[in-house]
Amino acid sequence: AARPPGGRARAFGGSDMDSGIAPAGEAGMFSVGGETVHTHNDGHFKKLRDKHGVPTTFVEKLDFGQLSKFGGKGGKPMTFIYPECKYLVKELSNEDHQSLLKHASEIVDHMMRTESLIVPVFLHFTRGGKHYLVMRNCFPSREGTIWHRKYDLKGNRDDKVMDIDGERVEEAHKRCFHFHTCWYGCDVVPFLQTAARKRYFAGKQEAFTAHFALAEPQAQRIIAMCKADAELFGLIGTMDYSLMVGVTKIGVGEPVPPADGLKQFVVHHEGYIYVYYLGIIDFLQEWTLIKKVAAVIKVFAPHPLSTVPPHVYSRQFSTAMAQKFKAEPTASHRV
């Protein structure tokens, strides 16, 4: 039997095994946006829907016409289900689709038996030859939320700030085929930087070195979840996942928004109330040949790298999060 990178031996059987393609899993039908679609492994995802109290009509309001190009990872279309924006719909690459088919059982079982920061997937379906998942929005969907900070954290040099005090930080990547944005040199040669790149790079540095003051029970709980989730991904052989961290800052005495089923942590520190929202996303990337080639190309890039084998990524992620979420004696979860 083939052994997936960093994972355990699997026996799919038949032509699926010979072709290297995961079996379709438990097939079914579901009503999505007024259409009947084919689902995959829905016996597993129903467990998560039941656990989180998700109604059977939760995808009825989906408008496929609102899927926006380049919205998701790898440029894949995505959209919220409006108007509540409680659920997120993402088109999957064929590789991520196959990964979810293979790993759904282990991911769901993990989330059912232990506390987890993994953002729950509630539906995996195919429509018109394209594959999608529906997951919980890990951030509150209330209008008017002003983010003190919003981070995308991987525990490596790909960490970044997404929002600062209510303003979006636009991505400005280095590219070897763009002289004015270059590749690695532009961050050490000031005149080669654009204003957008300077802001984005400053945000990356902030995210990489960020620390979050928490009460000790909160810090221990977050670190334990990060470690357990990363160990799972190391076992099944996936990498490149992110911990999304949203932080709002309010005055003492102001009402704290309800958690609404999200991983919410409320901290009183230095005269303010900080409300943290956490969730791990993008956990389907396997250690493919493309990733192995990218690892060779990036060997001289600043370390720690994001393109490393799953077991290395798992350890790197856990270590970084344990350093970021620190118990602070002056922080209190009593607000």
mmCIF file of C-alpha atoms in Angstrom:
data_model
loop_
_atom_site.group_PDB
_atom_site.id
_atom_site.type_symbol
_atom_site.label_atom_id
_atom_site.label_comp_id
_atom_site.label_asym_id
_atom_site.label_seq_id
_atom_site.Cartn_x
_atom_site.Cartn_y
_atom_site.Cartn_z
ATOM 1 C CA ALA A 1 0.000 0.000 0.000
ATOM 2 C CA ALA A 2 1.192 3.509 -0.769
ATOM 3 C CA ARG A 3 2.162 5.638 2.180
ATOM 4 C CA PRO A 4 1.269 9.357 1.940
ATOM 5 C CA PRO A 5 4.060 11.742 2.962
ATOM 6 C CA GLY A 6 4.142 12.037 6.745
ATOM 7 C CA GLY A 7 1.041 9.858 7.077
ATOM 8 C CA ARG A 8 -0.028 6.263 7.599
ATOM 9 C CA ALA A 9 -0.456 3.523 5.041
ATOM 10 C CA ARG A 10 -3.901 3.471 3.423
ATOM 11 C CA ALA A 11 -5.701 0.808 1.440
ATOM 12 C CA PHE A 12 -8.191 2.367 -0.942
ATOM 13 C CA GLY A 13 -8.530 -0.716 -3.140
ATOM 14 C CA GLY A 14 -9.374 -1.163 -6.810
ATOM 15 C CA SER A 15 -8.814 1.413 -9.501
ATOM 16 C CA ASP A 16 -8.698 4.289 -7.021
ATOM 17 C CA MET A 17 -5.587 2.783 -5.520
ATOM 18 C CA ASP A 18 -4.001 2.172 -8.914
ATOM 19 C CA SER A 19 -4.720 5.692 -10.152
ATOM 20 C CA GLY A 20 -3.620 7.430 -6.958
ATOM 21 C CA ILE A 21 -7.005 9.146 -6.748
ATOM 22 C CA ALA A 22 -8.939 9.072 -3.493
ATOM 23 C CA PRO A 23 -12.317 7.335 -3.580
ATOM 24 C CA ALA A 24 -15.368 9.571 -3.691
ATOM 25 C CA GLY A 25 -16.279 8.450 -0.216
ATOM 26 C CA GLU A 26 -19.804 8.342 1.066
ATOM 27 C CA ALA A 27 -21.910 9.960 -1.671
ATOM 28 C CA GLY A 28 -25.197 11.743 -1.103
ATOM 29 C CA MET A 29 -27.391 14.606 -2.196
ATOM 30 C CA PHE A 30 -27.970 18.022 -0.622
ATOM 31 C CA SER A 31 -29.894 21.162 -1.532
ATOM 32 C CA VAL A 32 -27.505 24.088 -2.044
ATOM 33 C CA GLY A 33 -28.705 27.432 -3.352
ATOM 34 C CA GLY A 34 -31.893 25.857 -4.672
ATOM 35 C CA GLU A 35 -29.990 23.145 -6.550
ATOM 36 C CA THR A 36 -29.478 19.485 -5.719
ATOM 37 C CA VAL A 37 -25.768 18.671 -5.586
ATOM 38 C CA HIS A 38 -23.650 15.578 -4.951
ATOM 39 C CA THR A 39 -21.977 15.484 -1.539
ATOM 40 C CA HIS A 40 -18.901 13.622 -0.322
ATOM 41 C CA ASN A 41 -18.405 11.964 3.063
ATOM 42 C CA ASP A 42 -21.504 13.685 4.381
ATOM 43 C CA GLY A 43 -21.883 11.178 7.182
ATOM 44 C CA HIS A 44 -18.743 12.727 8.678
ATOM 45 C CA PHE A 45 -19.602 16.368 8.071
ATOM 46 C CA LYS A 46 -23.114 15.866 9.453
ATOM 47 C CA LYS A 47 -21.485 15.071 12.789
ATOM 48 C CA LEU A 48 -19.950 18.548 12.794
ATOM 49 C CA ARG A 49 -23.209 20.167 11.684
ATOM 50 C CA ASP A 50 -25.022 18.462 14.529
ATOM 51 C CA LYS A 51 -22.319 19.366 17.045
ATOM 52 C CA HIS A 52 -22.484 23.049 16.062
ATOM 53 C CA GLY A 53 -26.252 23.196 15.699
ATOM 54 C CA VAL A 54 -26.149 23.985 11.985
ATOM 55 C CA PRO A 55 -29.649 23.902 10.416
ATOM 56 C CA THR A 56 -30.291 21.773 7.333
ATOM 57 C CA THR A 57 -31.175 24.935 5.392
ATOM 58 C CA PHE A 58 -27.847 26.661 6.066
ATOM 59 C CA VAL A 59 -26.804 26.746 2.379
ATOM 60 C CA GLU A 60 -30.181 27.531 0.833
ATOM 61 C CA LYS A 61 -29.326 31.225 0.459
ATOM 62 C CA LEU A 62 -26.068 30.609 -1.405
ATOM 63 C CA ASP A 63 -25.863 32.508 -4.696
ATOM 64 C CA PHE A 64 -23.287 30.815 -6.925
ATOM 65 C CA GLY A 65 -23.131 34.010 -8.973
ATOM 66 C CA GLN A 66 -21.430 35.743 -6.033
ATOM 67 C CA LEU A 67 -18.388 33.476 -6.098
ATOM 68 C CA SER A 68 -15.577 35.951 -6.657
ATOM 69 C CA LYS A 69 -12.500 35.072 -8.635
ATOM 70 C CA PHE A 70 -9.181 35.246 -6.790
ATOM 71 C CA GLY A 71 -10.972 35.373 -3.463
ATOM 72 C CA GLY A 72 -9.554 32.183 -2.006
ATOM 73 C CA LYS A 73 -6.179 30.519 -1.628
ATOM 74 C CA GLY A 74 -4.542 29.908 -4.985
ATOM 75 C CA GLY A 75 -6.932 32.326 -6.678
ATOM 76 C CA LYS A 76 -9.946 30.035 -6.308
ATOM 77 C CA PRO A 77 -13.400 31.673 -6.119
ATOM 78 C CA MET A 78 -15.087 32.038 -2.758
ATOM 79 C CA THR A 79 -18.024 33.837 -1.186
ATOM 80 C CA PHE A 80 -19.934 34.188 2.031
ATOM 81 C CA ILE A 81 -23.540 33.102 2.285
ATOM 82 C CA TYR A 82 -25.339 36.407 2.611
ATOM 83 C CA PRO A 83 -26.767 38.237 4.444
ATOM 84 C CA GLU A 84 -25.544 36.587 7.673
ATOM 85 C CA CYS A 85 -21.991 35.822 6.385
ATOM 86 C CA LYS A 86 -21.776 33.049 8.955
ATOM 87 C CA TYR A 87 -20.637 30.476 6.398
ATOM 88 C CA LEU A 88 -17.951 30.616 3.729
ATOM 89 C CA VAL A 89 -18.055 28.735 0.415
ATOM 90 C CA LYS A 90 -14.766 28.004 -1.382
ATOM 91 C CA GLU A 91 -14.072 26.317 -4.688
ATOM 92 C CA LEU A 92 -11.424 23.647 -4.251
ATOM 93 C CA SER A 93 -8.545 22.777 -6.520
ATOM 94 C CA ASN A 94 -8.586 19.146 -7.603
ATOM 95 C CA GLU A 95 -5.640 18.499 -5.259
ATOM 96 C CA ASP A 96 -7.484 19.933 -2.243
ATOM 97 C CA HIS A 97 -10.627 18.048 -3.235
ATOM 98 C CA GLN A 98 -8.689 14.781 -3.269
ATOM 99 C CA SER A 99 -7.054 15.667 0.029
ATOM 100 C CA LEU A 100 -10.407 16.317 1.693
ATOM 101 C CA LEU A 101 -11.781 13.044 0.345
ATOM 102 C CA LYS A 102 -8.849 11.187 1.906
ATOM 103 C CA HIS A 103 -8.642 12.971 5.229
ATOM 104 C CA ALA A 104 -12.252 13.864 6.103
ATOM 105 C CA SER A 105 -12.672 10.941 8.488
ATOM 106 C CA GLU A 106 -9.514 11.656 10.507
ATOM 107 C CA ILE A 107 -10.108 15.404 10.663
ATOM 108 C CA VAL A 108 -13.729 15.059 11.780
ATOM 109 C CA ASP A 109 -12.919 12.331 14.302
ATOM 110 C CA HIS A 110 -10.228 14.574 15.789
ATOM 111 C CA MET A 111 -12.640 17.499 16.056
ATOM 112 C CA MET A 112 -15.330 15.341 17.628
ATOM 113 C CA ARG A 113 -13.113 13.923 20.369
ATOM 114 C CA THR A 114 -10.947 16.888 21.338
ATOM 115 C CA GLU A 115 -11.117 20.672 21.511
ATOM 116 C CA SER A 116 -9.755 22.085 18.279
ATOM 117 C CA LEU A 117 -9.009 25.359 16.525
ATOM 118 C CA ILE A 118 -9.621 23.809 13.102
ATOM 119 C CA VAL A 119 -12.390 25.763 11.393
ATOM 120 C CA PRO A 120 -15.161 23.190 10.858
ATOM 121 C CA VAL A 121 -16.118 22.078 7.371
ATOM 122 C CA PHE A 122 -19.864 21.464 7.206
ATOM 123 C CA LEU A 123 -20.273 20.326 3.603
ATOM 124 C CA HIS A 124 -18.158 19.020 0.714
ATOM 125 C CA PHE A 125 -19.929 18.856 -2.636
ATOM 126 C CA THR A 126 -19.541 18.804 -6.402
ATOM 127 C CA ARG A 127 -21.532 20.931 -8.844
ATOM 128 C CA GLY A 128 -20.975 21.194 -12.575
ATOM 129 C CA GLY A 129 -17.653 19.377 -12.422
ATOM 130 C CA LYS A 130 -16.280 21.752 -9.773
ATOM 131 C CA HIS A 131 -15.702 20.944 -6.123
ATOM 132 C CA TYR A 132 -16.571 23.090 -3.103
ATOM 133 C CA LEU A 133 -16.531 23.132 0.652
ATOM 134 C CA VAL A 134 -18.672 25.097 3.072
ATOM 135 C CA MET A 135 -17.020 26.087 6.328
ATOM 136 C CA ARG A 136 -17.699 28.298 9.316
ATOM 137 C CA ASN A 137 -16.517 31.885 9.137
ATOM 138 C CA CYS A 138 -13.967 31.968 11.967
ATOM 139 C CA PHE A 139 -14.580 35.680 12.529
ATOM 140 C CA PRO A 140 -17.808 37.334 13.703
ATOM 141 C CA SER A 141 -20.058 38.419 10.874
ATOM 142 C CA ARG A 142 -21.469 41.503 12.590
ATOM 143 C CA GLU A 143 -21.442 44.648 10.473
ATOM 144 C CA GLY A 144 -19.264 47.459 11.727
ATOM 145 C CA THR A 145 -16.621 45.275 13.399
ATOM 146 C CA ILE A 146 -13.384 47.271 13.561
ATOM 147 C CA TRP A 147 -10.348 45.045 13.786
ATOM 148 C CA HIS A 148 -7.528 46.284 15.978
ATOM 149 C CA ARG A 149 -5.463 43.608 14.265
ATOM 150 C CA LYS A 150 -6.132 40.662 11.994
ATOM 151 C CA TYR A 151 -3.310 38.169 11.440
ATOM 152 C CA ASP A 152 -2.576 35.188 9.207
ATOM 153 C CA LEU A 153 0.004 33.182 11.167
ATOM 154 C CA LYS A 154 1.936 30.144 9.946
ATOM 155 C CA GLY A 155 4.809 30.228 12.399
ATOM 156 C CA ASN A 156 7.273 31.170 9.656
ATOM 157 C CA ARG A 157 8.271 34.061 7.408
ATOM 158 C CA ASP A 158 4.922 33.938 5.608
ATOM 159 C CA ASP A 159 3.169 35.420 8.662
ATOM 160 C CA LYS A 160 1.309 38.622 7.793
ATOM 161 C CA VAL A 161 -0.989 41.334 9.100
ATOM 162 C CA MET A 162 -4.269 41.642 7.231
ATOM 163 C CA ASP A 163 -5.886 44.582 9.066
ATOM 164 C CA ILE A 164 -4.546 47.360 11.284
ATOM 165 C CA ASP A 165 -7.017 49.506 13.248
ATOM 166 C CA GLY A 166 -9.798 49.071 10.733
ATOM 167 C CA GLU A 167 -7.678 49.464 7.595
ATOM 168 C CA ARG A 168 -6.918 46.628 5.211
ATOM 169 C CA VAL A 169 -3.227 45.928 4.532
ATOM 170 C CA GLU A 170 -3.016 45.090 0.852
ATOM 171 C CA GLU A 171 -0.628 42.340 -0.162
ATOM 172 C CA ALA A 172 2.432 43.451 -2.131
ATOM 173 C CA HIS A 173 4.485 40.402 -2.976
ATOM 174 C CA LYS A 174 8.056 40.168 -4.178
ATOM 175 C CA ARG A 175 8.361 38.756 -7.670
ATOM 176 C CA CYS A 176 11.589 37.849 -9.463
ATOM 177 C CA PHE A 177 10.084 38.945 -12.796
ATOM 178 C CA HIS A 178 9.199 42.460 -11.529
ATOM 179 C CA PHE A 179 12.345 44.549 -11.173
ATOM 180 C CA HIS A 180 10.640 47.270 -9.125
ATOM 181 C CA THR A 181 9.410 44.759 -6.542
ATOM 182 C CA CYS A 182 12.271 42.235 -7.103
ATOM 183 C CA TRP A 183 12.427 39.083 -4.980
ATOM 184 C CA TYR A 184 14.489 39.159 -1.802
ATOM 185 C CA GLY A 185 16.660 42.217 -2.336
ATOM 186 C CA CYS A 186 13.888 44.794 -2.271
ATOM 187 C CA ASP A 187 13.408 44.446 1.477
ATOM 188 C CA VAL A 188 17.019 45.445 2.167
ATOM 189 C CA VAL A 189 17.468 48.039 -0.602
ATOM 190 C CA PRO A 190 15.114 50.911 0.330
ATOM 191 C CA PHE A 191 14.899 52.622 -3.066
ATOM 192 C CA LEU A 192 13.587 49.390 -4.619
ATOM 193 C CA GLN A 193 10.559 49.335 -2.319
ATOM 194 C CA THR A 194 7.135 50.694 -3.200
ATOM 195 C CA ALA A 195 5.030 52.318 -0.467
ATOM 196 C CA ALA A 196 2.659 49.360 -0.578
ATOM 197 C CA ARG A 197 5.545 46.916 -0.207
ATOM 198 C CA LYS A 198 6.956 48.841 2.762
ATOM 199 C CA ARG A 199 3.620 48.699 4.558
ATOM 200 C CA TYR A 200 3.081 45.053 3.750
ATOM 201 C CA PHE A 201 6.622 44.087 4.754
ATOM 202 C CA ALA A 202 6.324 46.002 8.043
ATOM 203 C CA GLY A 203 3.126 44.084 8.708
ATOM 204 C CA LYS A 204 4.872 40.778 8.008
ATOM 205 C CA GLN A 205 7.599 41.637 10.481
ATOM 206 C CA GLU A 206 5.012 42.612 13.087
ATOM 207 C CA ALA A 207 3.095 39.367 12.575
ATOM 208 C CA PHE A 208 6.228 37.221 12.784
ATOM 209 C CA THR A 209 7.259 38.764 16.111
ATOM 210 C CA ALA A 210 3.768 39.292 17.565
ATOM 211 C CA HIS A 211 2.985 38.162 21.109
ATOM 212 C CA PHE A 212 -0.461 38.026 22.677
ATOM 213 C CA ALA A 213 -1.011 38.673 26.369
ATOM 214 C CA LEU A 214 -3.453 36.198 27.879
ATOM 215 C CA ALA A 215 -4.436 34.822 31.249
ATOM 216 C CA GLU A 216 -2.607 31.579 31.980
ATOM 217 C CA PRO A 217 -5.601 29.233 31.488
ATOM 218 C CA GLN A 218 -6.320 30.847 28.122
ATOM 219 C CA ALA A 219 -2.712 30.606 26.930
ATOM 220 C CA GLN A 220 -2.457 26.949 27.977
ATOM 221 C CA ARG A 221 -5.727 26.116 26.228
ATOM 222 C CA ILE A 222 -4.691 27.754 22.933
ATOM 223 C CA ILE A 223 -1.225 26.188 22.967
ATOM 224 C CA ALA A 224 -2.693 22.742 23.650
ATOM 225 C CA MET A 225 -5.148 23.062 20.747
ATOM 226 C CA CYS A 226 -2.452 24.293 18.346
ATOM 227 C CA LYS A 227 -0.209 21.387 19.309
ATOM 228 C CA ALA A 228 -2.937 18.731 18.951
ATOM 229 C CA ASP A 229 -4.164 20.106 15.626
ATOM 230 C CA ALA A 230 -0.654 20.375 14.201
ATOM 231 C CA GLU A 231 0.124 16.818 15.295
ATOM 232 C CA LEU A 232 -2.937 15.637 13.377
ATOM 233 C CA PHE A 233 -1.806 17.429 10.211
ATOM 234 C CA GLY A 234 1.684 16.034 10.595
ATOM 235 C CA LEU A 235 0.198 12.555 10.843
ATOM 236 C CA ILE A 236 -2.041 12.804 7.772
ATOM 237 C CA GLY A 237 0.648 14.609 5.780
ATOM 238 C CA THR A 238 -0.639 18.150 5.203
ATOM 239 C CA MET A 239 1.093 21.496 5.658
ATOM 240 C CA ASP A 240 0.932 25.232 4.847
ATOM 241 C CA TYR A 241 -2.053 25.843 7.160
ATOM 242 C CA SER A 242 -2.624 29.144 8.959
ATOM 243 C CA LEU A 243 -3.922 30.267 12.317
ATOM 244 C CA MET A 244 -6.204 33.228 11.717
ATOM 245 C CA VAL A 245 -6.235 35.653 14.648
ATOM 246 C CA GLY A 246 -8.691 38.534 14.808
ATOM 247 C CA VAL A 247 -8.379 41.056 17.646
ATOM 248 C CA THR A 248 -10.860 43.745 18.635
ATOM 249 C CA LYS A 249 -10.054 46.333 21.298
ATOM 250 C CA ILE A 250 -12.800 47.892 23.415
ATOM 251 C CA GLY A 251 -13.016 49.968 26.543
ATOM 252 C CA VAL A 252 -13.576 48.503 29.985
ATOM 253 C CA GLY A 253 -17.291 48.407 30.631
ATOM 254 C CA GLU A 254 -18.264 48.149 26.965
ATOM 255 C CA PRO A 255 -20.339 45.061 26.112
ATOM 256 C CA VAL A 256 -18.406 42.028 24.894
ATOM 257 C CA PRO A 257 -20.001 40.503 21.774
ATOM 258 C CA PRO A 258 -21.424 36.981 22.174
ATOM 259 C CA ALA A 259 -19.115 34.173 21.073
ATOM 260 C CA ASP A 260 -21.781 32.743 18.722
ATOM 261 C CA GLY A 261 -20.008 29.393 18.550
ATOM 262 C CA LEU A 262 -16.626 30.889 17.643
ATOM 263 C CA LYS A 263 -13.320 30.323 19.430
ATOM 264 C CA GLN A 264 -13.408 33.575 21.378
ATOM 265 C CA PHE A 265 -11.002 34.626 24.136
ATOM 266 C CA VAL A 266 -11.645 37.787 26.167
ATOM 267 C CA VAL A 267 -8.735 39.430 28.000
ATOM 268 C CA HIS A 268 -8.527 42.453 30.313
ATOM 269 C CA HIS A 269 -5.053 43.935 29.907
ATOM 270 C CA GLU A 270 -3.543 47.380 30.468
ATOM 271 C CA GLY A 271 -6.847 49.203 30.694
ATOM 272 C CA TYR A 272 -8.562 47.641 27.666
ATOM 273 C CA ILE A 273 -10.589 44.589 26.796
ATOM 274 C CA TYR A 274 -9.098 42.557 23.946
ATOM 275 C CA VAL A 275 -11.359 40.043 22.235
ATOM 276 C CA TYR A 276 -9.529 37.364 20.261
ATOM 277 C CA TYR A 277 -11.046 35.109 17.594
ATOM 278 C CA LEU A 278 -8.995 32.134 16.382
ATOM 279 C CA GLY A 279 -9.299 29.464 13.706
ATOM 280 C CA ILE A 280 -6.993 27.229 11.647
ATOM 281 C CA ILE A 281 -7.672 27.235 7.889
ATOM 282 C CA ASP A 282 -6.112 25.961 4.625
ATOM 283 C CA PHE A 283 -5.189 22.570 6.069
ATOM 284 C CA LEU A 284 -5.535 20.434 2.922
ATOM 285 C CA GLN A 285 -2.187 21.055 1.207
ATOM 286 C CA GLU A 286 -0.204 17.829 0.836
ATOM 287 C CA TRP A 287 3.565 17.504 0.355
ATOM 288 C CA THR A 288 3.497 17.289 -3.423
ATOM 289 C CA LEU A 289 6.263 17.320 -6.015
ATOM 290 C CA ILE A 290 5.547 21.011 -6.672
ATOM 291 C CA LYS A 291 6.046 21.780 -2.984
ATOM 292 C CA LYS A 292 9.287 19.799 -2.938
ATOM 293 C CA VAL A 293 10.599 21.786 -5.911
ATOM 294 C CA ALA A 294 9.522 25.039 -4.244
ATOM 295 C CA ALA A 295 11.438 24.027 -1.125
ATOM 296 C CA VAL A 296 14.625 23.711 -3.195
ATOM 297 C CA ILE A 297 14.052 27.093 -4.883
ATOM 298 C CA LYS A 298 13.454 28.796 -1.524
ATOM 299 C CA VAL A 299 16.419 27.246 0.252
ATOM 300 C CA PHE A 300 18.153 30.655 0.541
ATOM 301 C CA ALA A 301 14.995 32.540 1.533
ATOM 302 C CA PRO A 302 14.690 33.871 5.107
ATOM 303 C CA HIS A 303 14.012 31.118 7.641
ATOM 304 C CA PRO A 304 11.879 29.591 9.019
ATOM 305 C CA LEU A 305 10.300 28.570 5.705
ATOM 306 C CA SER A 306 6.705 27.707 4.944
ATOM 307 C CA THR A 307 7.624 25.098 2.333
ATOM 308 C CA VAL A 308 8.837 22.247 4.515
ATOM 309 C CA PRO A 309 7.638 18.640 4.969
ATOM 310 C CA PRO A 310 4.460 18.156 7.059
ATOM 311 C CA HIS A 311 6.208 16.774 10.150
ATOM 312 C CA VAL A 312 8.611 19.737 10.152
ATOM 313 C CA TYR A 313 5.795 22.213 9.524
ATOM 314 C CA SER A 314 3.816 20.671 12.408
ATOM 315 C CA ARG A 315 6.667 21.073 14.881
ATOM 316 C CA GLN A 316 7.520 24.557 13.619
ATOM 317 C CA PHE A 317 3.890 25.691 13.895
ATOM 318 C CA SER A 318 3.422 24.348 17.433
ATOM 319 C CA THR A 319 6.655 25.909 18.666
ATOM 320 C CA ALA A 320 5.856 29.311 17.166
ATOM 321 C CA MET A 321 2.342 29.440 18.624
ATOM 322 C CA ALA A 322 3.621 28.448 22.062
ATOM 323 C CA GLN A 323 5.936 31.467 21.871
ATOM 324 C CA LYS A 324 3.236 33.861 20.652
ATOM 325 C CA PHE A 325 0.491 33.063 23.156
ATOM 326 C CA LYS A 326 2.055 33.922 26.474
ATOM 327 C CA ALA A 327 0.573 33.932 29.940
ATOM 328 C CA GLU A 328 0.887 37.504 31.208
ATOM 329 C CA PRO A 329 0.563 38.120 34.992
ATOM 330 C CA THR A 330 -1.237 41.422 34.396
ATOM 331 C CA ALA A 331 -3.769 39.872 32.001
ATOM 332 C CA SER A 332 -7.078 38.576 33.265
ATOM 333 C CA HIS A 333 -9.949 36.702 31.686
ATOM 334 C CA ARG A 334 -12.291 38.213 34.298
ATOM 335 C CA VAL A 335 -13.843 41.245 32.634
#
